[in-house]
Amino acid sequence: MSPRRALALTRPACLAAVCVLGAPQAGFGSDGNLQAVLLEAGCPRFRLETLFDRDGVTSYRANCFGSAHKLVIVTCIKGVCVRERTQEEQPE
């Protein structure tokens, strides 16, 4: 088999592998801007835990990694996510 033919046969397999490995993590596909909200909160690396999931409303707790370790609560309603404010952030 020629090298060109071998490359033509492996290309679809490589594409399929990239699609599978590049698939979004649980929570990201159905919750639109969840990752953007977490990035805005200063939480680029995190571990996500589902707190509540019912009737199109999902709440997550993100355990952020980094120099400023913090927890961020995010609620998503039908793909639109918002960050819950902590008491320190509440205006008086």
mmCIF file with all atom_site columns, C-alpha atoms in Angstrom, residues 7-8 15-16 24 26 29-32 37 44-46 49 54 57 61-63 66 68 77 82 90-91:
data_model
loop_
_atom_site.group_PDB
_atom_site.id
_atom_site.type_symbol
_atom_site.label_atom_id
_atom_site.label_alt_id
_atom_site.label_comp_id
_atom_site.label_asym_id
_atom_site.label_entity_id
_atom_site.label_seq_id
_atom_site.pdbx_PDB_ins_code
_atom_site.Cartn_x
_atom_site.Cartn_y
_atom_site.Cartn_z
_atom_site.occupancy
_atom_site.B_iso_or_equiv
_atom_site.pdbx_formal_charge
_atom_site.auth_seq_id
_atom_site.auth_comp_id
_atom_site.auth_asym_id
_atom_site.auth_atom_id
_atom_site.pdbx_PDB_model_num
ATOM 1  C CA . LEU A 1 7  ? -2.770  8.465  4.870  1.00 0.00 ? 7  LEU A CA 1
ATOM 2  C CA . ALA A 1 8  ? -6.141  8.610  3.128  1.00 0.00 ? 8  ALA A CA 1
ATOM 3  C CA . LEU A 1 15 ? -10.824 13.062 12.640 1.00 0.00 ? 15 LEU A CA 1
ATOM 4  C CA . ALA A 1 16 ? -13.153 10.803 14.619 1.00 0.00 ? 16 ALA A CA 1
ATOM 5  C CA . PRO A 1 24 ? -17.360 19.128 25.749 1.00 0.00 ? 24 PRO A CA 1
ATOM 6  C CA . ALA A 1 26 ? -20.564 17.193 31.126 1.00 0.00 ? 26 ALA A CA 1
ATOM 7  C CA . GLY A 1 29 ? -22.796 21.323 26.189 1.00 0.00 ? 29 GLY A CA 1
ATOM 8  C CA . SER A 1 30 ? -26.215 21.950 27.655 1.00 0.00 ? 30 SER A CA 1
ATOM 9  C CA . ASP A 1 31 ? -25.363 24.980 29.758 1.00 0.00 ? 31 ASP A CA 1
ATOM 10 C CA . GLY A 1 32 ? -24.254 27.470 27.158 1.00 0.00 ? 32 GLY A CA 1
ATOM 11 C CA . VAL A 1 37 ? -19.198 32.692 33.686 1.00 0.00 ? 37 VAL A CA 1
ATOM 12 C CA . PRO A 1 44 ? -10.239 28.959 34.711 1.00 0.00 ? 44 PRO A CA 1
ATOM 13 C CA . ARG A 1 45 ? -9.404  25.573 36.283 1.00 0.00 ? 45 ARG A CA 1
ATOM 14 C CA . PHE A 1 46 ? -12.066 23.894 38.360 1.00 0.00 ? 46 PHE A CA 1
ATOM 15 C CA . GLU A 1 49 ? -20.241 19.331 41.081 1.00 0.00 ? 49 GLU A CA 1
ATOM 16 C CA . ARG A 1 54 ? -34.614 19.734 37.596 1.00 0.00 ? 54 ARG A CA 1
ATOM 17 C CA . VAL A 1 57 ? -32.651 24.518 36.018 1.00 0.00 ? 57 VAL A CA 1
ATOM 18 C CA . ARG A 1 61 ? -20.572 24.318 42.604 1.00 0.00 ? 61 ARG A CA 1
ATOM 19 C CA . ALA A 1 62 ? -17.183 24.938 41.018 1.00 0.00 ? 62 ALA A CA 1
ATOM 20 C CA . ASN A 1 63 ? -14.171 24.227 43.192 1.00 0.00 ? 63 ASN A CA 1
ATOM 21 C CA . GLY A 1 66 ? -5.130  28.245 41.691 1.00 0.00 ? 66 GLY A CA 1
ATOM 22 C CA . ALA A 1 68 ? -6.906  32.108 45.254 1.00 0.00 ? 68 ALA A CA 1
ATOM 23 C CA . ILE A 1 77 ? -31.658 28.046 33.274 1.00 0.00 ? 77 ILE A CA 1
ATOM 24 C CA . VAL A 1 82 ? -25.360 33.345 36.126 1.00 0.00 ? 82 VAL A CA 1
ATOM 25 C CA . GLN A 1 90 ? -23.280 41.917 48.252 1.00 0.00 ? 90 GLN A CA 1
ATOM 26 C CA . PRO A 1 91 ? -23.664 45.707 48.279 1.00 0.00 ? 91 PRO A CA 1
#
